[in-house]
Structure formats: structure tokens, C-alpha cells
Amino acid sequence: MKAWTALRAVPSWAYPALLGVLLLALPFLGAGYGLTRQVELTLIMALIVSGLNLSLGYAGQLAIGQVAMYAAGAYTAAILSKAGTTDLLVHLVAAGLAALVVGILTGIPGLRLGSWSLAMTSFFLVLLVPDVVTILEEHTGGAHGLSGIPAATLFGYQLAPEDFYFCVVAVAILWFAAFRNIVASRHGIAFQVLKQSPVLASSVGMSIFRTKLAGYAIGAIPAGLAGALFANLDLFVSLDAFTFHVATGALAASILGGSVSVYGALIGAGVVEYGTSQSTSFQEYSLVFFGLFLLIGGVLMSGGLAGAARKLVARLDRAAGVTRGDAAEAPTRLGRIAGGTLEVTGVTKAFGGNQALAGAALRAEPGRVTALIGPNGSGKTTLLNLVCGYYRRDAGTITLDGKEIGTAATHRIARLGVARTFQTPLIPPGITVRDVVASGRYAADPASFGGAILRSRRFRRVQRRDRDRAAEALALVGLTHLADTEAVTLPLGMRRLLEVARALVAEPKVLLLDEVASGLDEAEVETLAALIRRIRDAGCTVILVEHNFGLVLSLADEIVVLARGSVLASGTPAEIEADPRVRDEYLGVNDEDDAVPAGKEEGV
């Protein structure tokens, strides 16, 4: 286990860097043309698969259009070369841009329509490639292909086959470094949050459409780069390289290698390309093999080969007592929060024939806890969803600091300072406790994709703030020691506290807590109550939806009681506790039933 501990002490990026150096050194180690060509084809396939991993594995967008972007990149490079522009760098830039344009133009309608529309759009996009090539036959060569492509050059120097091999490896290294930087940044976490739940993504200020489009469009770029490299590899481009069969192979490689993985794309592409080149039986029955890869990677081995490797590493870490990262204690201070006044007036909402809310109203002010209680089905969560923008009210107004927010998009309401927790905690799998909390700051401190890839000074500054604020929030809820633990493995009580930390990290004006004490034991409820008091005392506006009446009475400054979608009563805890209508409707206690009948005391 000492050897394993020593291996784990090496930075994780060192291993892929070592692989890159080894690939660059292959020609100097006596590798022949057959091996170097196999590496080139594998890396080209890996570029396509990596784009699929980004859009499907991380961002959760089911689409197989990478082959169309691959074709766009290949024909763009080939046409430029035939026109006299043979510089490989120009080809790569032009092919990447062409693939990006195809991704944006096809992604917009597919994502706007929602549901399975993007999957269907990308499916038909692959089928349209032959028609588009035939229509542009004068430039593309049509069904006969485009031959006679001049050899690539780089800054005026004509590239020999060995030189071109180095270029392929270098492009792959640079892209996978960029891919890794995206995935390991706040944008990668945002993609995983979106994949888990669009509702959760919008609640932390993410634009669902823009985030989905970013994942899909950026995933198109490596396919375009692969196309440019492919066109310059054999100096011939034909439709045979862009069939639905190739799209199926890329999908199989993604699932087998591990779609939620950066380097799983290399593993899956290596298996598919090696099988294709080494076995005629594999080529003849490739669809059967692809189906087996999908079954093995997607069902029998959840997470693919990369997922299996992560589980093995985790097991060895536990056996060797290896801990990841650090969990340094952060100060448990809670700075001043500038709360806002939230006012709901005469709000109604119906779902078909069911009147969920009928003239509901409340006013929540900074530095106060406003509790919203009522029996199941009284409209409490519906009211919170209207405040957050998940539903649109039928009538009435919702304002924050006097500004109407009832018609704003959910992510814009979140950016205005409304944060919330959920009845069932929404925690994305595969990310740490620290990253779950940091995701709450995604919209609070924007940083570009370019900055994430290049690790710019601004990006590093934002990343430090994310980690610092996350550490402070974790200290507040007592989860600092679990910062590097996978969040979904936490018990329910800790996941609820984790949601509070995620909501707090953006310093919201209004904090909506939806049954946050549900499932907590007595000690956890006490911890939660103390935390809510600190949040209130810091100046935040807190709205608490809760069935634990004792907790409500101990925390609330104002209580609003809903019954059948309308406000039954409102007032201080003492007033609400003494109200006979509340006791009857909410607590199920009828004061008349509790009264002692006349004459009983005398035994009559």
C-alpha cells in the first residue's frame, strides 16, 4: 500500500501528460507506419468521442450529431486545401468554426423544442450529410469523394507523414487539456447540475437553454478538428467516413470508455479502432459489437471502463487510508446579508380544474423568519414555485423590493437574489460536497469558458472565491470534514444541510426553505434551527415552509397559514397557536371536542 500511496501523491494530470510524451516519442522508439497510423486514427476518433462525452456525458444532451460536425470539418479543410490554402493551422481553425456553426444552428431549434427534439434533430442531421454533399457536388466531389488534396503545410513547410503524426498528437494533447480544464471548472460542475435537474440549474441562476447550447456547441469543436486531421491524413474525403455506422461506433466508444470522463474517450476510441483495424470479423459484425459495448458500458459496468477504474481507485484509497484534497477549517462567521422585502398579493393559480391558490398573500421582510404552514395540498410549495418562476401565476402580483418578478424567468429571479432548497434534496452524482456548494455561485460571479480553458488570472480569482465561500458555508452547516466526499453518499439530514449551504453561498436576499427539517433527527433539527436564526440575524429574508409545528413556533417572527389555497390566518406564533381555526384545520384539534361536557365532573 506504500507504493499506492506514493502513486496517489503524484498530481493526477501527470499521468495523461506522460502518455502524451510517450505518444510523441513513438517514432523515435522505432514504431512503424502501421502503429503510428493506428494511433492517428485512434486520436481522431477520440476527438469525436470527447465531444460526445462533453455534450452527452456531462451536459446530459442526448445527441449523436458529432459525425455531421466531423464531416463539416473534413470537407472544410479539403475544400480550402484544393483552393490553395494548405496550412494545417488554418484548416483546424476553419474546421473548428464550421463545426461550431453547425452545432449552434442545429442545437438552437432542437433545444428550443425540448424533450427528445435534439436527439431527433441530430439523428436526421447525420442522415442529411449525403444529401448536402451531393447538392454541393461541385465542391465536395459528391458520391465519388474529393481526391487530389494537396499535402498539408505548416507555416510554409510541407509536412511529411512523420511530421503530420506529431501534429495529430499535439492537437489531441491540446484539446484534451482544454477539455479537462472545462470539466474541472465551474462550467463542468454546471453541466452536471443541469444534467441532474434543470429545475436545480435554474434555481442557482443558470440559463437552461444557454447552458445546454454551450455544452452541445462546444462538443462540436473537437469533431471539426478531427475532420480537418482526417482530410489531411489520407488526402481523400468521401461519404463512407461519415455514415450512421460511424456515429454508432462513436456512441459505443463513449459509453464503453465512460461518457462522464475526459480520458474515457481515449479508452473507448482505442478499443473501437483497434477492433476495426485488426479483425475482419469485427468489421463485418461491428453493429453487434457496438451493441455489446453499449450493454457492457451502460448496464453491466455503470460508468464504463473509466467508472470502473474510479471505483477501483476509491477502494484502494480506502485500503491505503489515502484522503483527497484538504478540509481546512474555515471561519464559521456569517457576514451581513442585505435582505429584500418579498410581497405576494392576491395570487391565484389553477391546474386544470384544481384551484391550487386563490388570492394567497404574504409579506416577508429582511431579518425576519416568515413561516408558511398548512395541511398537505394547501398550496405552500405551489406558492414557492410561483415566487421562483417555475409556474406562472394566473392573477396577482409578486414583488421583490417593490420590483415585479412574477413574469421573470427562473434563472433571472435567482440572480435577483432568491434562493431555495427543495422537499427532496437535488444533489448531482459524481461531484464533491465542496463543488455542490460552490455551484450555488455560478451566476453570482461569472467567468468565461475561454478563461476556464486558459486558466486566466480572472478565472483563478473567481475559482478561489468559489472555494473560499464554499468553505465558509460548509463550516456554518458543520460539513467541513466532508468537503471532498461525494455528495450523494451523504445521509438525508446532511444533504438537507448541504442544500442550505448551497443556497447561502450566493448571499441571497430571500431564502426559501421547503420542508428543510423533514427526515432530520432531534440533534439535526436543533443544528438547523440555530443556523436559521444566524441567517435571520445576518439580515436575510427567510421564508420557511415546514410541518414541524414546534420548530415553526420557535423560529418564526410571522406565520401565514394556508388552507385550500387561501390564507386562513396570519400573525405572531402566539396568535397562530391560539387561533381555533388553525387548531382545527392544521392541527386537527377541535376545541369543542376537547371541552368537558357539563355534568361530567359530577359523574352525571
Coordinates of C-alpha atoms in Angstrom, one line a residue, residues 138-467:
E138 CA -19.1 20.8 -57.5
H139 CA -17.1 21.5 -54.3
T140 CA -17.3 18.2 -52.4
G141 CA -17.0 15.6 -55.2
G142 CA -20.3 14.2 -54.4
A143 CA -20.6 10.4 -54.1
H144 CA -17.2 9.9 -55.8
G145 CA -15.4 11.8 -53.0
L146 CA -12.9 14.6 -53.0
S147 CA -9.4 13.4 -54.1
G148 CA -6.2 15.0 -55.1
I149 CA -6.0 17.0 -51.9
P150 CA -2.5 18.6 -51.6
A151 CA -0.4 17.6 -48.6
A152 CA -0.7 19.9 -45.6
T153 CA 1.8 22.6 -44.7
L154 CA 2.6 24.4 -41.5
F155 CA 3.9 28.0 -41.8
G156 CA 5.0 27.2 -45.4
Y157 CA 6.8 23.9 -44.5
Q158 CA 5.3 20.8 -46.2
L159 CA 4.5 18.2 -43.6
A160 CA 6.0 14.7 -44.1
P161 CA 3.9 11.8 -42.8
E162 CA 6.0 11.7 -39.6
D163 CA 5.6 15.4 -39.1
F164 CA 1.9 15.1 -39.6
Y165 CA 1.8 12.4 -36.9
F166 CA 3.3 14.9 -34.4
C167 CA 0.7 17.4 -35.4
V168 CA -2.2 14.9 -34.7
V169 CA -0.8 14.0 -31.3
A170 CA -0.2 17.7 -30.5
V171 CA -3.8 18.7 -31.4
A172 CA -5.1 15.8 -29.3
I173 CA -3.0 16.8 -26.3
L174 CA -4.1 20.4 -26.5
W175 CA -7.8 19.6 -26.9
F176 CA -7.8 17.1 -24.1
A177 CA -6.0 19.6 -21.8
A178 CA -8.7 22.1 -22.7
F179 CA -11.5 19.5 -22.2
R180 CA -10.1 18.6 -18.8
N181 CA -9.9 22.3 -17.8
I182 CA -13.6 22.8 -18.8
V183 CA -14.7 19.7 -16.9
A184 CA -12.7 20.6 -13.8
S185 CA -14.0 24.2 -13.7
R186 CA -17.3 25.7 -12.5
H187 CA -18.6 25.1 -16.1
G188 CA -18.1 21.4 -15.8
I189 CA -19.9 21.4 -12.5
A190 CA -22.7 23.5 -14.1
F191 CA -23.1 20.9 -16.8
Q192 CA -23.5 18.1 -14.2
V193 CA -26.0 20.2 -12.2
L194 CA -28.0 20.7 -15.4
K195 CA -27.9 17.1 -16.2
Q196 CA -29.2 16.2 -12.8
S197 CA -32.1 18.7 -12.8
P198 CA -33.0 21.7 -15.0
V199 CA -35.0 22.9 -12.0
L200 CA -31.9 22.9 -9.8
A201 CA -29.8 24.6 -12.5
S202 CA -32.3 27.4 -12.9
S203 CA -32.6 27.8 -9.1
V204 CA -28.9 28.7 -8.9
G205 CA -29.2 31.2 -11.7
M206 CA -28.2 29.1 -14.8
S207 CA -30.0 29.8 -18.1
I208 CA -31.1 26.3 -19.0
F209 CA -31.1 26.9 -22.8
R210 CA -27.8 28.7 -22.9
T211 CA -26.0 26.1 -20.8
K212 CA -27.4 23.3 -22.9
L213 CA -26.4 25.0 -26.1
A214 CA -22.9 25.7 -24.8
G215 CA -22.4 22.1 -23.9
Y216 CA -23.7 20.9 -27.3
A217 CA -21.9 23.6 -29.4
I218 CA -18.5 23.2 -27.6
G219 CA -18.8 19.5 -28.0
A220 CA -18.9 20.0 -31.8
I221 CA -15.5 21.7 -32.0
P222 CA -13.3 18.6 -31.4
A223 CA -15.3 16.8 -34.1
G224 CA -14.4 19.6 -36.5
L225 CA -10.8 19.3 -35.6
A226 CA -10.9 15.6 -36.1
G227 CA -12.4 16.2 -39.6
A228 CA -9.5 18.5 -40.5
L229 CA -7.0 16.0 -39.4
F230 CA -8.8 13.1 -41.2
A231 CA -8.9 15.1 -44.5
N232 CA -5.1 15.7 -44.4
L233 CA -4.3 12.1 -43.3
D234 CA -5.2 10.2 -46.5
L235 CA -5.7 13.3 -48.7
F236 CA -9.1 12.0 -49.7
V237 CA -12.6 12.6 -48.3
S238 CA -15.7 10.5 -49.1
L239 CA -19.1 9.9 -47.7
D240 CA -18.0 6.4 -46.4
A241 CA -16.3 8.1 -43.4
F242 CA -19.5 9.9 -42.2
T243 CA -22.2 7.3 -42.1
F244 CA -24.6 6.5 -39.3
H245 CA -22.4 3.4 -38.7
V246 CA -19.6 5.7 -37.7
A247 CA -22.0 7.7 -35.4
T248 CA -23.0 4.4 -33.7
G249 CA -19.3 3.5 -33.2
A250 CA -18.6 6.8 -31.6
L251 CA -21.6 6.4 -29.2
A252 CA -20.4 2.9 -28.4
A253 CA -16.9 4.1 -27.7
S254 CA -18.3 6.9 -25.4
I255 CA -20.4 4.5 -23.3
L256 CA -17.7 1.8 -23.1
G257 CA -14.9 4.2 -22.2
G258 CA -17.1 6.2 -19.8
S259 CA -19.2 9.1 -21.0
V260 CA -18.7 11.1 -17.8
S261 CA -14.9 11.0 -18.2
V262 CA -12.3 13.0 -20.0
Y263 CA -9.9 10.2 -20.8
G264 CA -12.6 7.6 -21.2
A265 CA -12.9 8.9 -24.7
L266 CA -9.3 7.7 -25.4
I267 CA -10.0 4.3 -24.0
G268 CA -13.3 3.7 -25.9
A269 CA -11.9 5.0 -29.1
G270 CA -8.8 2.8 -28.7
V271 CA -11.0 -0.3 -28.3
V272 CA -13.2 0.5 -31.3
E273 CA -10.4 1.5 -33.6
Y274 CA -8.2 -1.5 -32.7
G275 CA -11.1 -3.9 -33.2
T276 CA -11.9 -2.3 -36.6
S277 CA -8.4 -2.4 -37.9
Q278 CA -7.3 -5.8 -36.5
S279 CA -10.3 -8.0 -37.2
T280 CA -12.4 -8.5 -40.3
S281 CA -15.0 -10.3 -38.2
F282 CA -15.2 -7.1 -36.1
Q283 CA -15.8 -5.1 -39.2
E284 CA -18.4 -7.5 -40.5
Y285 CA -20.3 -7.7 -37.2
S286 CA -19.5 -4.2 -35.9
L287 CA -23.0 -3.3 -35.0
V288 CA -23.3 -6.4 -32.9
F289 CA -20.0 -5.5 -31.1
F290 CA -21.2 -1.9 -30.7
G291 CA -24.4 -3.2 -29.1
L292 CA -22.3 -5.3 -26.7
F293 CA -20.2 -2.2 -25.8
L294 CA -23.3 -0.3 -25.1
L295 CA -24.6 -3.1 -22.9
I296 CA -21.3 -3.6 -21.1
G297 CA -20.5 0.1 -20.6
G298 CA -24.1 1.3 -19.9
V299 CA -25.6 -1.5 -17.9
L300 CA -23.2 -4.1 -16.7
M301 CA -20.4 -1.6 -15.9
S302 CA -22.2 1.6 -15.0
G303 CA -19.9 4.5 -15.9
G304 CA -17.9 2.4 -18.4
L305 CA -14.3 1.4 -18.1
A306 CA -13.4 4.9 -16.6
G307 CA -16.2 4.4 -14.0
A308 CA -14.8 1.0 -13.1
A309 CA -11.4 2.5 -12.7
R310 CA -12.6 5.2 -10.4
K311 CA -14.3 2.7 -8.2
L312 CA -11.1 0.6 -8.0
V313 CA -9.1 3.7 -7.2
A314 CA -11.6 4.7 -4.4
R315 CA -11.3 1.1 -3.0
L316 CA -7.5 1.2 -3.0
D317 CA -7.6 4.7 -1.4
R318 CA -9.8 3.4 1.4
A319 CA -7.5 0.5 1.9
A320 CA -4.4 2.7 2.0
G321 CA -6.0 5.4 4.1
V322 CA -5.5 8.0 1.3
T323 CA -7.6 11.2 1.7
R324 CA -8.2 13.6 -1.2
G325 CA -7.7 17.3 -1.1
D326 CA -7.9 19.2 2.2
A327 CA -10.6 20.1 4.6
A328 CA -9.1 23.0 6.4
E329 CA -11.4 24.7 8.9
A330 CA -12.9 27.9 7.7
P331 CA -14.2 30.6 10.0
T332 CA -17.8 30.0 10.9
R333 CA -18.7 33.6 10.6
L334 CA -21.7 34.8 8.6
G335 CA -21.3 38.3 7.2
R336 CA -24.1 40.8 6.8
I337 CA -26.7 39.8 4.2
A338 CA -28.7 42.5 2.5
G339 CA -32.2 41.0 2.6
G340 CA -35.1 42.1 0.5
T341 CA -38.8 42.5 1.0
L342 CA -40.8 39.9 -0.8
E343 CA -44.5 40.6 -1.2
V344 CA -47.1 38.3 -2.6
T345 CA -50.6 39.9 -3.2
G346 CA -53.8 38.2 -4.4
V347 CA -52.0 35.4 -6.2
T348 CA -54.2 32.7 -7.8
K349 CA -53.1 29.5 -9.7
A350 CA -55.1 26.7 -11.1
F351 CA -54.0 23.4 -12.6
G352 CA -56.9 22.4 -14.9
G353 CA -59.9 22.2 -12.6
N354 CA -57.8 22.2 -9.4
Q355 CA -57.6 25.6 -7.8
A356 CA -54.2 25.4 -6.0
L357 CA -54.1 29.0 -4.8
A358 CA -57.0 31.5 -4.5
G359 CA -55.9 35.0 -3.5
A360 CA -52.9 34.0 -1.5
A361 CA -50.8 36.7 0.1
L362 CA -47.8 37.2 2.3
R363 CA -45.2 39.8 3.1
A364 CA -41.7 38.7 4.2
E365 CA -39.2 41.3 5.4
P366 CA -35.4 41.3 6.0
G367 CA -34.1 40.0 9.3
R368 CA -37.3 38.0 9.9
V369 CA -38.5 34.4 9.5
T370 CA -41.8 34.2 7.9
A371 CA -43.3 30.7 8.2
L372 CA -45.8 29.3 5.7
I373 CA -47.8 26.4 7.1
G374 CA -50.9 24.5 6.3
P375 CA -52.1 20.9 5.6
N376 CA -50.9 18.9 2.7
G377 CA -52.3 20.2 -0.6
S378 CA -52.9 23.7 0.8
G379 CA -50.6 25.3 -1.8
K380 CA -47.4 26.0 0.1
T381 CA -45.0 24.6 -2.4
T382 CA -47.0 25.9 -5.3
L383 CA -46.6 29.4 -3.8
L384 CA -42.8 28.9 -3.5
N385 CA -42.7 27.7 -7.1
L386 CA -44.6 30.8 -8.2
V387 CA -42.1 33.0 -6.4
C388 CA -39.2 31.2 -8.0
G389 CA -40.8 31.4 -11.5
Y390 CA -41.3 27.6 -12.1
Y391 CA -45.0 28.4 -12.5
R392 CA -46.8 31.4 -13.9
R393 CA -49.5 32.9 -11.7
D394 CA -53.0 33.4 -13.2
A395 CA -53.5 36.6 -11.3
G396 CA -52.0 38.7 -8.5
T397 CA -48.5 40.3 -8.1
I398 CA -45.2 39.1 -6.7
T399 CA -42.6 41.8 -6.0
L400 CA -39.1 41.9 -4.6
D401 CA -38.1 45.3 -3.1
G402 CA -41.1 46.7 -5.0
K403 CA -40.0 45.3 -8.4
E404 CA -42.3 42.9 -10.1
I405 CA -40.7 39.5 -10.6
G406 CA -43.8 37.4 -11.3
T407 CA -43.1 37.3 -15.0
A408 CA -39.3 36.9 -15.0
A409 CA -37.5 33.7 -16.0
T410 CA -36.5 31.4 -13.1
H411 CA -32.7 31.9 -13.6
R412 CA -33.3 35.7 -13.6
I413 CA -35.2 35.5 -10.4
A414 CA -32.4 33.6 -8.8
R415 CA -29.9 36.2 -10.0
L416 CA -32.1 38.9 -8.4
G417 CA -31.4 37.2 -5.0
V418 CA -34.0 34.4 -4.5
A419 CA -32.5 31.1 -3.4
R420 CA -34.2 27.9 -2.2
T421 CA -34.0 24.4 -1.0
F422 CA -36.3 21.5 -2.1
Q423 CA -38.5 19.0 -0.4
T424 CA -36.4 16.2 -1.9
P425 CA -32.7 17.3 -1.9
L426 CA -31.4 17.7 -5.5
I427 CA -27.7 16.7 -5.4
P428 CA -25.9 15.8 -8.7
P429 CA -24.0 12.5 -8.6
G430 CA -20.3 12.3 -9.1
I431 CA -19.3 15.6 -7.6
T432 CA -17.9 16.5 -4.1
V433 CA -19.7 18.3 -1.3
R434 CA -17.4 21.3 -1.9
D435 CA -18.4 21.5 -5.6
V436 CA -22.1 21.2 -4.8
V437 CA -21.9 24.2 -2.6
A438 CA -19.7 26.2 -5.0
S439 CA -22.2 25.6 -7.8
G440 CA -24.6 28.0 -6.0
R441 CA -22.2 30.8 -7.0
Y442 CA -22.3 30.1 -10.7
A443 CA -24.3 33.2 -11.6
A444 CA -23.1 35.3 -8.8
D445 CA -19.6 35.7 -10.2
P446 CA -19.4 34.9 -14.0
A447 CA -16.3 33.6 -15.7
S448 CA -15.9 32.7 -19.4
F449 CA -15.2 29.3 -21.0
G450 CA -12.1 30.8 -22.5
G451 CA -10.9 31.8 -19.1
A452 CA -11.5 28.3 -17.8
I453 CA -9.6 26.7 -20.7
L454 CA -6.6 29.1 -20.4
R455 CA -6.8 29.3 -16.6
S456 CA -6.7 33.1 -16.8
R457 CA -6.0 35.4 -13.9
R458 CA -9.7 36.4 -13.6
F459 CA -10.8 32.7 -13.7
R460 CA -8.3 31.7 -11.0
R461 CA -9.5 34.7 -8.9
V462 CA -13.2 33.6 -9.3
Q463 CA -12.3 30.0 -8.5
R464 CA -10.5 31.0 -5.3
R465 CA -13.6 33.0 -4.3
D466 CA -15.8 29.9 -5.0
R467 CA -13.7 27.7 -2.8

